[in-house]
mmCIF file of C-alpha atoms in Angstrom:
data_model
loop_
_atom_site.group_PDB
_atom_site.id
_atom_site.type_symbol
_atom_site.label_atom_id
_atom_site.label_comp_id
_atom_site.label_asym_id
_atom_site.label_seq_id
_atom_site.Cartn_x
_atom_site.Cartn_y
_atom_site.Cartn_z
ATOM 1 C CA MET A 162 166.079 12.153 14.157
ATOM 2 C CA TRP A 163 169.060 13.130 16.584
ATOM 3 C CA ASN A 164 171.843 10.295 18.091
ATOM 4 C CA GLU A 165 170.196 10.155 21.517
ATOM 5 C CA TYR A 166 172.809 7.797 22.857
ATOM 6 C CA ASN A 167 174.864 4.494 21.862
ATOM 7 C CA ASN A 168 174.000 1.559 23.331
ATOM 8 C CA PRO A 169 176.722 -1.162 23.880
ATOM 9 C CA ARG A 170 175.832 -4.971 23.075
ATOM 10 C CA HIS A 171 177.126 -8.329 23.120
ATOM 11 C CA ILE A 172 176.114 -11.202 21.440
ATOM 12 C CA ARG A 173 176.957 -14.921 21.985
ATOM 13 C CA THR A 174 177.373 -16.585 18.460
ATOM 14 C CA LEU A 175 178.867 -19.832 16.678
ATOM 15 C CA ASN A 176 182.031 -17.576 16.010
ATOM 16 C CA GLY A 177 182.378 -15.809 18.946
ATOM 17 C CA VAL A 178 181.242 -13.609 21.350
ATOM 18 C CA VAL A 179 180.159 -10.128 18.852
ATOM 19 C CA GLU A 180 180.070 -6.338 20.964
ATOM 20 C CA LEU A 181 177.509 -3.779 18.316
ATOM 21 C CA GLN A 182 177.555 -0.507 19.097
ATOM 22 C CA LEU A 183 173.620 0.430 18.599
ATOM 23 C CA LYS A 184 172.944 4.488 17.979
ATOM 24 C CA ILE A 185 169.300 4.347 19.721
ATOM 25 C CA ARG A 186 167.117 7.892 17.954
ATOM 26 C CA ARG A 187 164.619 9.822 19.131
ATOM 27 C CA CYS A 188 162.833 12.532 18.170
ATOM 28 C CA GLN A 189 163.137 16.038 18.919
ATOM 29 C CA ASN A 190 160.246 17.599 17.236
ATOM 30 C CA ASN A 191 157.353 17.955 19.631
ATOM 31 C CA SER A 192 154.662 17.928 16.707
ATOM 32 C CA CYS A 193 155.920 14.678 16.082
ATOM 33 C CA LEU A 194 154.226 11.418 16.537
ATOM 34 C CA ARG A 195 157.513 9.450 17.652
ATOM 35 C CA TYR A 196 158.615 12.527 19.873
ATOM 36 C CA LYS A 197 161.292 10.839 22.726
ATOM 37 C CA LYS A 198 160.223 7.688 21.545
ATOM 38 C CA ALA A 199 163.345 5.009 21.308
ATOM 39 C CA TYR A 200 164.041 3.715 17.460
ATOM 40 C CA ARG A 201 166.665 1.057 17.776
ATOM 41 C CA PRO A 202 168.283 -0.118 14.878
ATOM 42 C CA GLU A 203 166.746 -2.511 12.188
ATOM 43 C CA GLN A 204 169.801 -4.747 12.121
ATOM 44 C CA GLU A 205 170.228 -5.974 15.058
ATOM 45 C CA GLY A 206 166.877 -7.967 14.662
ATOM 46 C CA SER A 207 168.392 -9.835 12.052
ATOM 47 C CA LEU A 208 171.480 -10.913 14.628
ATOM 48 C CA ALA A 209 169.284 -11.506 18.061
ATOM 49 C CA LEU A 210 166.267 -11.386 19.609
ATOM 50 C CA PRO A 211 165.558 -9.022 21.636
ATOM 51 C CA GLN A 212 166.892 -9.382 25.278
ATOM 52 C CA ASN A 213 168.387 -12.390 24.348
ATOM 53 C CA GLU A 214 172.404 -12.727 24.183
ATOM 54 C CA PHE A 215 172.345 -15.276 21.621
ATOM 55 C CA GLY A 216 172.702 -14.760 18.154
ATOM 56 C CA LEU A 217 170.048 -16.038 15.818
ATOM 57 C CA ASP A 218 172.372 -18.724 15.030
ATOM 58 C CA VAL A 219 173.228 -20.288 18.367
ATOM 59 C CA ILE A 220 169.298 -20.848 18.535
ATOM 60 C CA LEU A 221 168.603 -22.334 15.146
#
């Protein structure tokens, strides 16, 4: 998959603010089932919930 664009995200944790540079990928192949659908990094979910600026350590 191609790196379509980078998405900066700030997450507030107990140790301070962390800035992530997420690489959003999209398939450019017309016959692919994921054609033009955004694919976000899997590790993002281990740091914070979607659409939330606080890290999981703060939430717990």
